[in-house]
Coordinates of C-alpha atoms in Angstrom, one line a residue:
Chain A
M144 CA 55.4 -30.1 -212.4
I145 CA 53.0 -27.8 -214.1
G146 CA 56.0 -26.2 -215.2
G147 CA 56.7 -29.3 -217.7
F148 CA 53.6 -27.9 -219.8
I149 CA 55.0 -24.2 -220.3
M150 CA 58.6 -25.5 -220.8
Q151 CA 57.2 -27.2 -224.1
T152 CA 58.2 -24.8 -226.9
N153 CA 58.0 -26.8 -230.0
R154 CA 54.8 -26.8 -231.8
R155 CA 54.4 -30.5 -232.3
Q156 CA 54.7 -31.2 -228.5
F157 CA 52.2 -28.2 -227.7
I158 CA 49.7 -30.0 -229.9
K159 CA 50.3 -33.2 -228.1
T160 CA 49.8 -31.5 -224.7
A161 CA 46.6 -29.8 -225.9
A162 CA 45.2 -33.1 -226.8
V163 CA 46.0 -34.7 -223.6
A164 CA 44.7 -31.7 -221.9
T165 CA 41.4 -31.5 -223.8
T166 CA 40.8 -35.3 -223.0
A167 CA 41.5 -34.7 -219.5
L168 CA 38.9 -32.0 -219.3
S169 CA 36.3 -34.4 -221.2
V170 CA 36.5 -36.8 -218.3
A171 CA 35.9 -33.9 -215.7
P172 CA 32.1 -35.1 -215.4
L173 CA 33.2 -38.6 -214.6
L174 CA 35.4 -37.2 -211.8
A175 CA 32.4 -35.5 -210.4
S176 CA 30.5 -38.7 -209.7
C177 CA 33.5 -39.8 -207.3
E178 CA 34.2 -36.3 -205.9
Q179 CA 35.5 -36.7 -202.5
A180 CA 34.3 -34.4 -199.6
P181 CA 36.7 -33.6 -197.0
V182 CA 36.6 -36.1 -194.0
N183 CA 37.1 -34.9 -190.3
L184 CA 38.6 -37.4 -188.1
T185 CA 39.2 -37.1 -184.2
I186 CA 41.9 -39.1 -182.8
L187 CA 42.0 -39.5 -179.1
H188 CA 44.9 -40.9 -177.3
T189 CA 46.3 -41.6 -173.7
N190 CA 49.7 -42.9 -172.6
D191 CA 51.4 -44.2 -169.5
V192 CA 48.1 -44.1 -167.6
H193 CA 49.8 -46.3 -165.2
S194 CA 46.7 -47.7 -163.4
H195 CA 45.6 -44.5 -162.2
I196 CA 41.7 -45.8 -162.0
D197 CA 40.8 -43.0 -159.5
P198 CA 41.6 -39.5 -159.8
F199 CA 45.0 -38.6 -157.9
P200 CA 44.5 -38.0 -154.4
A201 CA 43.6 -34.7 -152.8
N202 CA 47.0 -34.4 -151.2
D203 CA 48.9 -35.1 -154.4
S204 CA 51.6 -32.5 -154.9
K205 CA 51.0 -32.0 -158.5
W206 CA 47.7 -33.3 -159.7
P207 CA 45.2 -33.4 -156.9
L208 CA 41.9 -34.8 -157.8
Q209 CA 42.8 -34.9 -161.6
G210 CA 42.4 -37.8 -164.0
G211 CA 40.3 -40.9 -163.3
F212 CA 38.9 -43.4 -165.6
A213 CA 35.3 -42.6 -165.3
R214 CA 35.9 -39.1 -165.9
R215 CA 37.9 -40.0 -169.1
A216 CA 35.1 -42.3 -170.1
Q217 CA 32.4 -39.3 -169.7
L218 CA 34.8 -37.0 -171.8
I219 CA 35.2 -39.7 -174.5
N220 CA 31.5 -40.2 -174.6
D221 CA 30.7 -36.3 -175.1
I222 CA 33.4 -36.2 -178.0
R223 CA 31.9 -39.4 -179.7
R224 CA 28.4 -37.7 -179.6
E225 CA 29.8 -34.4 -181.4
Q226 CA 32.0 -36.1 -183.9
E227 CA 31.3 -38.8 -186.6
H228 CA 34.6 -40.2 -186.8
V229 CA 36.5 -40.7 -183.6
L230 CA 39.5 -42.9 -182.8
L231 CA 40.7 -43.9 -179.4
F232 CA 44.4 -45.2 -178.7
D233 CA 46.6 -46.0 -175.8
C234 CA 50.4 -45.9 -176.2
G235 CA 51.4 -48.3 -173.4
D236 CA 52.2 -48.5 -169.8
I237 CA 48.7 -49.1 -168.9
F238 CA 49.6 -51.1 -165.9
Q239 CA 51.7 -50.4 -162.8
G240 CA 51.7 -47.4 -160.5
T241 CA 48.9 -47.9 -158.1
P242 CA 47.8 -50.8 -155.7
Y243 CA 44.8 -51.5 -158.3
F244 CA 47.5 -53.3 -160.3
N245 CA 49.3 -55.0 -157.6
I246 CA 46.1 -56.5 -156.2
Y247 CA 43.9 -57.2 -159.5
K248 CA 46.8 -57.6 -162.1
G249 CA 45.6 -55.5 -164.7
K250 CA 42.1 -56.8 -164.9
L251 CA 40.2 -53.8 -164.1
E252 CA 42.4 -51.6 -166.3
I253 CA 41.6 -53.8 -169.4
E254 CA 37.9 -54.2 -168.6
L255 CA 37.4 -50.6 -168.2
M256 CA 39.2 -49.8 -171.6
N257 CA 37.0 -52.4 -173.1
K258 CA 33.9 -50.1 -171.8
M259 CA 35.7 -47.0 -173.2
A260 CA 36.0 -49.0 -176.7
Y261 CA 39.6 -48.3 -177.2
D262 CA 40.5 -48.8 -180.8
A263 CA 43.9 -50.2 -180.3
A264 CA 46.9 -49.9 -177.9
T265 CA 50.6 -50.7 -178.1
I266 CA 52.7 -52.6 -175.5
G267 CA 54.8 -50.5 -172.9
N268 CA 57.7 -52.0 -170.8
H269 CA 55.6 -52.1 -167.8
E270 CA 53.1 -54.4 -169.4
F271 CA 55.8 -57.1 -168.8
D272 CA 55.9 -56.4 -164.9
N273 CA 54.0 -59.6 -163.9
G274 CA 55.5 -61.7 -166.5
V275 CA 54.6 -62.7 -170.1
A276 CA 51.9 -65.1 -169.0
A277 CA 49.9 -62.4 -167.1
L278 CA 50.4 -59.9 -169.8
A279 CA 49.0 -62.8 -172.2
T280 CA 45.9 -63.1 -169.9
N281 CA 45.4 -59.3 -170.0
I282 CA 45.8 -59.2 -173.9
K283 CA 43.2 -62.1 -174.3
R284 CA 40.9 -60.1 -171.8
A285 CA 41.1 -57.0 -174.1
Q286 CA 38.4 -56.5 -176.9
F287 CA 40.7 -54.2 -178.7
P288 CA 44.0 -55.3 -180.4
F289 CA 47.6 -54.6 -179.1
V290 CA 49.5 -53.6 -182.3
C291 CA 53.3 -54.4 -182.3
S292 CA 55.4 -54.1 -185.2
N293 CA 58.8 -54.6 -183.8
Y294 CA 58.8 -57.3 -181.4
D295 CA 59.3 -61.0 -182.9
L296 CA 57.3 -62.8 -180.4
S297 CA 57.3 -66.2 -182.2
G298 CA 57.9 -68.9 -179.6
S299 CA 57.0 -66.6 -176.5
G300 CA 53.9 -66.7 -174.6
L301 CA 52.5 -63.8 -176.5
D302 CA 52.8 -65.6 -179.9
G303 CA 49.9 -64.9 -181.9
L304 CA 48.4 -62.6 -179.4
T305 CA 49.4 -59.2 -180.9
I306 CA 49.1 -58.0 -184.6
P307 CA 51.8 -56.3 -186.4
F308 CA 49.5 -53.7 -188.1
K309 CA 45.8 -52.9 -188.2
I310 CA 43.6 -51.2 -190.6
I311 CA 40.4 -49.1 -189.7
R312 CA 38.0 -47.6 -192.0
K313 CA 36.2 -44.5 -191.0
G314 CA 33.8 -43.1 -193.8
A315 CA 35.9 -42.9 -196.9
L316 CA 39.2 -42.9 -195.0
T317 CA 41.4 -46.0 -194.7
I318 CA 43.8 -45.7 -191.7
G319 CA 46.9 -47.8 -191.0
I320 CA 47.9 -48.5 -187.4
I321 CA 51.5 -49.7 -186.3
G322 CA 52.9 -50.2 -182.9
L323 CA 56.6 -49.4 -181.8
G324 CA 57.7 -51.1 -178.5
I325 CA 60.8 -50.0 -176.7
E326 CA 64.1 -52.3 -176.1
L327 CA 63.1 -53.9 -172.9
D328 CA 66.8 -54.8 -172.1
G329 CA 67.3 -52.8 -168.7
L330 CA 63.6 -51.8 -168.5
A331 CA 62.1 -55.1 -167.6
N332 CA 63.1 -58.2 -165.7
P333 CA 64.9 -60.1 -168.4
K334 CA 62.8 -63.3 -167.1
S335 CA 59.6 -61.5 -168.0
Y336 CA 60.6 -60.9 -171.5
E337 CA 62.8 -63.8 -172.6
Q338 CA 62.1 -65.1 -176.1
I339 CA 61.0 -61.9 -177.1
Q340 CA 63.2 -60.6 -179.8
Y341 CA 63.4 -56.6 -180.3
K342 CA 63.7 -55.4 -183.8
D343 CA 65.0 -52.1 -185.1
P344 CA 61.8 -49.7 -184.7
I345 CA 63.1 -47.4 -187.6
K346 CA 63.4 -50.4 -190.1
E347 CA 60.2 -52.1 -189.1
A348 CA 58.3 -48.9 -189.0
N349 CA 59.6 -47.7 -192.2
N350 CA 58.7 -51.1 -194.1
M351 CA 55.3 -51.2 -192.2
A352 CA 54.3 -47.7 -193.4
Q353 CA 55.4 -48.4 -197.1
H354 CA 53.2 -51.5 -197.0
L355 CA 50.3 -49.7 -195.5
K356 CA 50.5 -46.7 -197.8
Q357 CA 51.5 -48.6 -201.0
E358 CA 49.7 -52.0 -200.9
Q359 CA 47.0 -51.5 -198.3
G360 CA 46.0 -48.1 -199.7
C361 CA 46.0 -46.3 -196.4
D362 CA 45.4 -42.5 -196.6
L363 CA 46.9 -42.1 -193.1
V364 CA 49.4 -44.2 -191.0
I365 CA 49.6 -43.6 -187.3
A366 CA 52.2 -45.2 -185.2
L367 CA 51.5 -45.8 -181.6
S368 CA 54.9 -45.7 -180.0
H369 CA 56.4 -46.4 -176.7
L370 CA 60.0 -45.4 -177.7
G371 CA 59.7 -42.1 -175.7
Y372 CA 59.7 -38.6 -177.4
Q373 CA 63.2 -37.9 -177.6
Y374 CA 66.5 -38.3 -175.8
Q375 CA 70.0 -36.2 -175.3
D376 CA 71.7 -39.1 -177.3
D377 CA 71.0 -41.1 -180.1
K378 CA 68.7 -43.5 -178.6
V379 CA 65.9 -44.3 -181.1
S380 CA 62.7 -42.1 -180.0
D381 CA 59.6 -41.0 -181.7
V382 CA 61.5 -37.9 -183.2
Q383 CA 64.2 -40.1 -184.5
V384 CA 61.7 -42.5 -186.3
A385 CA 59.7 -39.5 -187.6
K386 CA 62.9 -38.2 -189.2
Q387 CA 64.2 -41.5 -190.6
T388 CA 60.9 -43.1 -192.2
K389 CA 58.6 -42.4 -194.9
G390 CA 54.9 -42.7 -194.9
I391 CA 54.2 -42.2 -191.3
D392 CA 51.6 -39.3 -190.7
I393 CA 51.3 -39.2 -186.9
I394 CA 53.2 -40.7 -184.0
L395 CA 51.4 -40.9 -180.8
G396 CA 54.0 -41.4 -178.1
G397 CA 54.5 -42.5 -174.5
H398 CA 57.3 -43.8 -172.1
T399 CA 58.6 -40.4 -171.5
H400 CA 55.8 -39.0 -169.9
T401 CA 56.1 -35.8 -171.8
F402 CA 53.5 -33.0 -171.3
M403 CA 53.7 -30.9 -174.4
D404 CA 52.3 -27.6 -175.3
K405 CA 51.8 -28.3 -178.8
P406 CA 52.7 -31.4 -180.9
D407 CA 56.1 -31.5 -182.6
R408 CA 56.1 -31.4 -186.4
V409 CA 59.0 -33.3 -187.7
I410 CA 60.3 -33.6 -191.3
N411 CA 60.5 -37.2 -192.5
M412 CA 62.8 -38.6 -195.4
D413 CA 60.2 -37.5 -198.0
G414 CA 60.0 -33.9 -197.0
D415 CA 56.6 -34.6 -195.4
E416 CA 55.7 -33.3 -191.9
V417 CA 54.9 -35.8 -189.2
I418 CA 52.8 -35.0 -186.3
V419 CA 54.5 -36.3 -183.0
N420 CA 52.5 -36.0 -179.8
Q421 CA 52.3 -37.2 -176.4
A422 CA 49.7 -36.8 -173.7
G423 CA 51.8 -36.8 -170.2
W424 CA 51.0 -39.6 -168.0
G425 CA 48.5 -40.8 -165.4
G426 CA 45.4 -40.1 -167.4
I427 CA 45.5 -36.4 -166.5
Y428 CA 45.1 -35.3 -169.9
L429 CA 43.2 -36.8 -173.1
G430 CA 45.3 -35.9 -176.1
R431 CA 42.8 -34.8 -178.9
L432 CA 43.9 -34.5 -182.7
D433 CA 41.2 -33.0 -185.0
L434 CA 42.4 -33.7 -188.7
Q435 CA 40.6 -32.4 -191.7
M436 CA 41.4 -34.9 -194.6
K437 CA 41.1 -33.6 -198.2
A438 CA 41.4 -35.2 -201.4
N439 CA 44.8 -34.8 -203.1
N440 CA 44.2 -33.4 -206.5
Q441 CA 47.9 -32.5 -206.9
K442 CA 48.6 -36.0 -208.0
N443 CA 46.4 -35.9 -211.0
V444 CA 48.5 -33.0 -212.3
T445 CA 51.6 -34.9 -211.8
L446 CA 50.4 -38.0 -213.5
V447 CA 49.1 -36.4 -216.5
N448 CA 52.5 -34.6 -217.1
S449 CA 54.7 -37.4 -216.3
I450 CA 52.5 -39.6 -219.0
Y451 CA 53.3 -36.8 -221.5
H452 CA 56.8 -37.6 -221.3
V453 CA 56.4 -41.2 -222.2
Chain B
M92 CA 50.9 -42.5 -236.4
K93 CA 50.9 -39.3 -234.7
F94 CA 47.2 -39.6 -233.9
F95 CA 47.7 -43.1 -232.5
K96 CA 50.3 -41.7 -230.0
V97 CA 48.2 -39.2 -228.8
H98 CA 45.3 -41.6 -228.5
I99 CA 47.3 -43.8 -226.3
I100 CA 48.5 -40.9 -224.1
S101 CA 44.9 -39.8 -223.8
L102 CA 43.9 -43.2 -222.8
Y103 CA 46.4 -43.2 -220.2
A104 CA 45.6 -39.8 -218.8
L105 CA 41.9 -40.8 -218.5
L106 CA 42.7 -44.1 -216.7
I107 CA 45.1 -42.5 -214.3
I108 CA 42.8 -39.5 -213.6
A109 CA 39.9 -41.8 -213.0
F110 CA 42.0 -44.0 -210.8
S111 CA 43.7 -41.3 -208.7
A112 CA 40.4 -39.5 -208.3
C113 CA 38.4 -42.6 -207.1
N114 CA 41.3 -44.1 -205.4
S115 CA 40.9 -44.3 -201.7
S116 CA 44.5 -43.6 -201.0
S117 CA 44.3 -39.9 -202.0
Y118 CA 43.3 -38.3 -198.9
K119 CA 45.8 -36.0 -197.2
I120 CA 45.9 -34.2 -193.9
S121 CA 44.9 -30.5 -194.9
N122 CA 44.5 -29.2 -191.4
S123 CA 45.1 -30.4 -187.9
E124 CA 44.3 -28.9 -184.5
V125 CA 45.5 -30.4 -181.2
N126 CA 44.1 -30.1 -177.8
Y127 CA 45.2 -31.6 -174.3
I128 CA 42.0 -31.8 -172.3
L129 CA 42.5 -31.6 -168.7
I130 CA 40.5 -34.4 -166.8
D131 CA 39.2 -33.0 -163.8
S132 CA 35.8 -32.5 -162.0
L133 CA 34.4 -30.5 -164.7
V134 CA 34.4 -33.1 -167.1
G135 CA 31.7 -35.2 -165.1
Y136 CA 31.8 -38.8 -165.0
D137 CA 30.4 -42.1 -166.5
Q138 CA 28.1 -43.7 -164.2
G139 CA 28.4 -47.1 -165.7
L140 CA 32.2 -47.0 -165.3
E141 CA 31.9 -45.7 -161.9
D142 CA 29.6 -48.5 -160.9
E143 CA 32.2 -50.9 -162.5
I144 CA 35.0 -49.5 -160.6
K145 CA 33.3 -49.3 -157.0
P146 CA 33.4 -52.9 -156.0
Y147 CA 37.0 -53.2 -156.8
R148 CA 37.8 -49.8 -154.9
D149 CA 35.9 -51.0 -151.8
S150 CA 37.6 -54.4 -151.8
L151 CA 41.0 -52.7 -152.4
K152 CA 40.4 -50.4 -149.5
A153 CA 39.9 -53.4 -147.4
E154 CA 43.1 -55.0 -148.5
M155 CA 45.0 -51.9 -147.9
L156 CA 43.8 -51.8 -144.3
K157 CA 44.9 -55.4 -143.6
V158 CA 47.3 -55.5 -140.8
I159 CA 50.4 -57.6 -141.6
G160 CA 52.5 -56.9 -138.6
T161 CA 53.2 -54.9 -135.5
A162 CA 56.0 -52.3 -135.0
A163 CA 57.4 -52.5 -131.3
E164 CA 58.5 -48.8 -131.6
E165 CA 58.4 -46.0 -134.2
L166 CA 61.1 -46.3 -136.7
T167 CA 62.1 -43.0 -138.4
G168 CA 64.7 -42.1 -141.0
G169 CA 67.8 -39.9 -140.7
L170 CA 71.4 -39.7 -140.9
P171 CA 74.2 -40.9 -140.7
E172 CA 72.1 -44.3 -139.9
S173 CA 68.4 -44.5 -138.8
L174 CA 66.0 -47.1 -137.3
L175 CA 64.0 -47.0 -140.6
S176 CA 66.7 -47.3 -143.1
N177 CA 68.7 -49.9 -141.0
F178 CA 65.6 -52.0 -140.9
V179 CA 64.8 -51.9 -144.8
C180 CA 68.4 -52.7 -145.5
D181 CA 68.7 -55.5 -143.1
L182 CA 65.6 -57.1 -144.5
V183 CA 66.5 -56.4 -148.2
L184 CA 70.0 -58.3 -147.6
E185 CA 68.2 -61.3 -145.7
E186 CA 65.3 -61.5 -148.4
S187 CA 67.6 -60.9 -151.5
R188 CA 70.2 -63.6 -150.1
S189 CA 67.3 -66.4 -149.9
L190 CA 66.4 -65.5 -153.5
K191 CA 69.1 -66.9 -155.5
A192 CA 71.6 -69.8 -154.9
T193 CA 74.2 -68.4 -157.2
V194 CA 74.2 -64.8 -155.9
N195 CA 75.1 -64.0 -152.3
P196 CA 75.2 -60.3 -151.7
D197 CA 77.8 -58.7 -149.3
V198 CA 76.0 -55.3 -148.8
S199 CA 72.6 -53.7 -149.5
I200 CA 72.0 -50.3 -150.0
V201 CA 68.5 -48.3 -149.9
N202 CA 68.7 -44.4 -149.8
V203 CA 66.9 -43.2 -146.8
K204 CA 65.3 -40.4 -149.1
G205 CA 63.4 -43.0 -151.0
L206 CA 61.5 -44.2 -147.7
R207 CA 58.7 -41.8 -147.7
I208 CA 57.2 -42.1 -144.4
P209 CA 58.2 -43.6 -140.8
I210 CA 56.8 -46.8 -139.7
S211 CA 54.6 -45.9 -136.8
K212 CA 54.5 -48.0 -133.5
G213 CA 51.6 -50.3 -133.7
P214 CA 49.9 -52.2 -136.3
I215 CA 51.5 -52.2 -139.8
T216 CA 49.0 -51.9 -142.8
V217 CA 49.4 -53.0 -146.4
E218 CA 48.8 -49.3 -147.1
S219 CA 51.4 -48.0 -144.9
V220 CA 53.9 -50.1 -146.7
F221 CA 52.5 -48.8 -150.1
Q222 CA 53.2 -45.1 -148.4
L223 CA 56.6 -46.1 -147.1
M224 CA 57.6 -47.5 -150.6
P225 CA 55.4 -45.9 -153.1
F226 CA 57.9 -46.7 -156.0
E227 CA 57.9 -49.7 -158.0
N228 CA 61.6 -50.2 -157.7
E229 CA 63.1 -53.6 -158.1
L230 CA 66.1 -55.0 -156.3
V231 CA 69.1 -55.6 -158.6
Y232 CA 72.7 -57.2 -157.8
L233 CA 75.5 -55.3 -158.8
T234 CA 79.3 -56.6 -158.9
L235 CA 81.8 -53.8 -157.7
S236 CA 85.5 -53.8 -157.5
K237 CA 87.3 -53.1 -154.2
Q238 CA 88.0 -49.6 -155.7
Q239 CA 84.4 -48.9 -156.7
I240 CA 83.2 -50.1 -153.1
T241 CA 85.6 -47.6 -151.5
E242 CA 84.2 -45.0 -154.1
L243 CA 80.7 -46.0 -153.0
F244 CA 81.3 -45.5 -149.3
N245 CA 83.1 -42.3 -149.7
F246 CA 80.3 -41.0 -151.8
M247 CA 77.9 -42.0 -149.0
A248 CA 80.2 -40.3 -146.5
S249 CA 80.3 -37.1 -148.4
V250 CA 76.4 -36.7 -148.0
G251 CA 76.3 -37.5 -144.3
G252 CA 75.7 -41.4 -144.4
D253 CA 72.4 -43.2 -145.9
G254 CA 70.8 -46.7 -145.7
I255 CA 73.2 -49.7 -145.7
A256 CA 73.3 -53.3 -144.3
G257 CA 76.3 -55.7 -144.4
A258 CA 79.2 -53.0 -143.9
S259 CA 80.1 -50.2 -141.7
F260 CA 82.3 -47.2 -141.8
G261 CA 83.1 -43.8 -139.9
I262 CA 83.0 -40.5 -141.6
K263 CA 86.0 -38.3 -141.5
N264 CA 86.5 -35.2 -143.3
K265 CA 83.7 -36.3 -145.6
Q266 CA 85.5 -39.7 -146.3
A267 CA 84.7 -43.3 -145.2
V268 CA 87.4 -44.6 -142.8
D269 CA 87.5 -47.9 -141.1
V270 CA 85.6 -49.5 -143.6
K271 CA 84.4 -53.0 -143.0
V272 CA 82.4 -55.4 -145.1
N273 CA 80.8 -58.1 -142.9
G274 CA 83.3 -57.2 -140.2
K275 CA 86.4 -57.5 -142.1
A276 CA 88.4 -55.0 -143.8
L277 CA 88.3 -54.5 -147.6
E278 CA 89.9 -57.3 -149.4
D279 CA 91.2 -57.1 -152.9
R280 CA 88.1 -59.0 -154.5
E281 CA 84.6 -58.2 -156.1
Y282 CA 81.7 -57.3 -153.8
V283 CA 78.2 -57.8 -154.7
V284 CA 75.7 -55.0 -153.4
V285 CA 72.0 -55.4 -153.8
T286 CA 70.2 -52.2 -154.2
S287 CA 67.0 -50.9 -156.1
D288 CA 67.1 -50.3 -159.8
Y289 CA 66.5 -46.6 -159.4
L290 CA 70.0 -46.3 -157.4
A291 CA 71.6 -48.7 -159.8
D292 CA 70.7 -46.4 -162.8
G293 CA 72.6 -43.8 -161.0
G294 CA 69.6 -42.0 -159.1
D295 CA 70.1 -40.0 -156.0
H296 CA 73.6 -39.2 -157.2
F297 CA 74.7 -42.9 -156.8
T298 CA 76.7 -42.6 -160.1
V299 CA 79.4 -45.1 -159.1
F300 CA 76.8 -47.7 -159.6
Q301 CA 76.6 -46.9 -163.4
S302 CA 80.0 -48.4 -164.0
A303 CA 79.2 -51.8 -162.0
I304 CA 81.2 -54.9 -163.4
A305 CA 78.0 -56.8 -163.7
R306 CA 74.3 -56.1 -163.1
E307 CA 71.6 -58.7 -162.4
G308 CA 67.9 -58.3 -161.7
S309 CA 66.2 -60.0 -158.8
G310 CA 62.5 -60.0 -159.9
L311 CA 61.6 -59.0 -156.2
K312 CA 60.5 -55.5 -155.8
V313 CA 61.4 -53.6 -152.7
R314 CA 58.2 -53.1 -151.5
D315 CA 57.3 -56.7 -151.9
A316 CA 60.6 -57.6 -149.9
I317 CA 59.3 -55.5 -147.2
V318 CA 55.9 -56.9 -147.2
Q319 CA 57.0 -60.5 -147.3
H320 CA 59.6 -59.8 -144.4
I321 CA 57.0 -58.3 -142.1
Q322 CA 54.6 -61.1 -142.8
K323 CA 57.5 -63.6 -142.1
Q324 CA 58.1 -61.9 -138.7
T325 CA 54.3 -62.1 -137.7
S326 CA 54.0 -65.7 -138.6
A327 CA 57.3 -66.3 -136.1
N328 CA 55.2 -64.2 -133.5
K329 CA 57.8 -61.6 -133.8
N330 CA 57.4 -57.7 -133.6
I331 CA 59.1 -55.3 -136.0
E332 CA 62.1 -53.7 -134.3
S333 CA 65.3 -52.0 -135.4
Q334 CA 68.5 -50.7 -133.8
L335 CA 71.1 -48.2 -134.2
D336 CA 74.5 -50.0 -134.3
R337 CA 77.0 -47.4 -135.5
R338 CA 77.2 -49.2 -139.0
I339 CA 77.7 -45.4 -140.2
Y340 CA 79.1 -43.1 -137.7
H341 CA 80.9 -39.6 -137.3
A342 CA 84.4 -40.2 -136.7
D343 CA 85.7 -36.5 -136.7

């Protein structure tokens, strides 16, 4: 874009360019008054905790004595003490997997997540395991929102209980949260999700991200997804959503119980990088993303140049 | 005129710069770092949360120790048939038959590998049923053609047998012979098999289930079927028992 200036060879245009540049320089002191310092943001996330309230038993073949809600809470406390801006999310399948869920129907999981002050969660397929009415009871119990951008819940028992997006402000940052649910057909008992209409996650995510970036002024859009990291076939996944949309910066995933060594970095429709991450399952790991957010000065140059051509 | 133009341009530039500089939507990720923090004993624990969990844990333990029935003998798994798989498949067929008026399954299949521990002789606790069936599998009804049923039994014969009820066959040269469903030779009709969603999805190499003509969920979990069946027996003053009845046998 800066090339636009250099390419102006005739003298008249050079004068104009110089005039604009001078004006731009003269407002520099104005800029200083609203100068943006970098902001650090820490994003913590869990997925597929599957009611593992207690650490895994000592005789577990893979994760003996690992995980557990009370430990996770302590870890989160420690990180919140160290960092100014912390967000905590869950990407679905909070429920089902230990007798705690079978006996208490999800009450304990939600109450403990309230205590840990989760900022938002999305709905996983196992959230439907005891039917819509039981899920509605649990959502009402939650002090954090369930964000769901691609289920049409109108007329179902969940109508009005979830939100299509959430905007969170941390310091100077405006952060938009969307939630992507998996197609329930074949995964949940049809009786438990009747009247819930699944909508194309790619289309809904794209529309919602554009809205959040362009109309709501979000600096960052985070998708909480229960679609799954990626599949052998064309089935919609976090990687597919990342590739086929614009405006999403981070996808925190679940469903495929994927343990990652490092996050995937996928290029989206705008050529921008999308961070795709997941933190295994069972509450064995806490995912932690530390972002440094800087003001985007590149934009100013671009705009001055485009005005010159008017 | 020339001055005017430049002036307008300058004004634009000023507005745009001022706006974009102070606009809240001008932050971008400049650096990102990711960690996966293992939650083990080194983390310590939050006492408040622990205090909240404890009464639930104690009461859950009490619930798990509840005795729901008594086994007259030890039921263990094995091939080609076993006391354990015969017991579970019989009850699955019985419980799933009383579930829906419109669906009457002919055969039940539960893989013996999915039954994780034997049922010990004596009291049966809720916990022991969770250990026997730790999975959250749901029973589903599959409609299969005569040819698919044959394929299914041939597969089961090729692996040396498995859990079945409602049908019988011999194993000869790794093929199913003298196949009978409900005591009768196979007819040219569709059959309904009740099994777990895990096997219906092709788990444990039951790939023939993936091409079923129709599939319908039951809403009943395998574990819940086991618990409710044992409770019914106890209410009727019956012990839990099972028998080997040559439903699958070696015909070599």
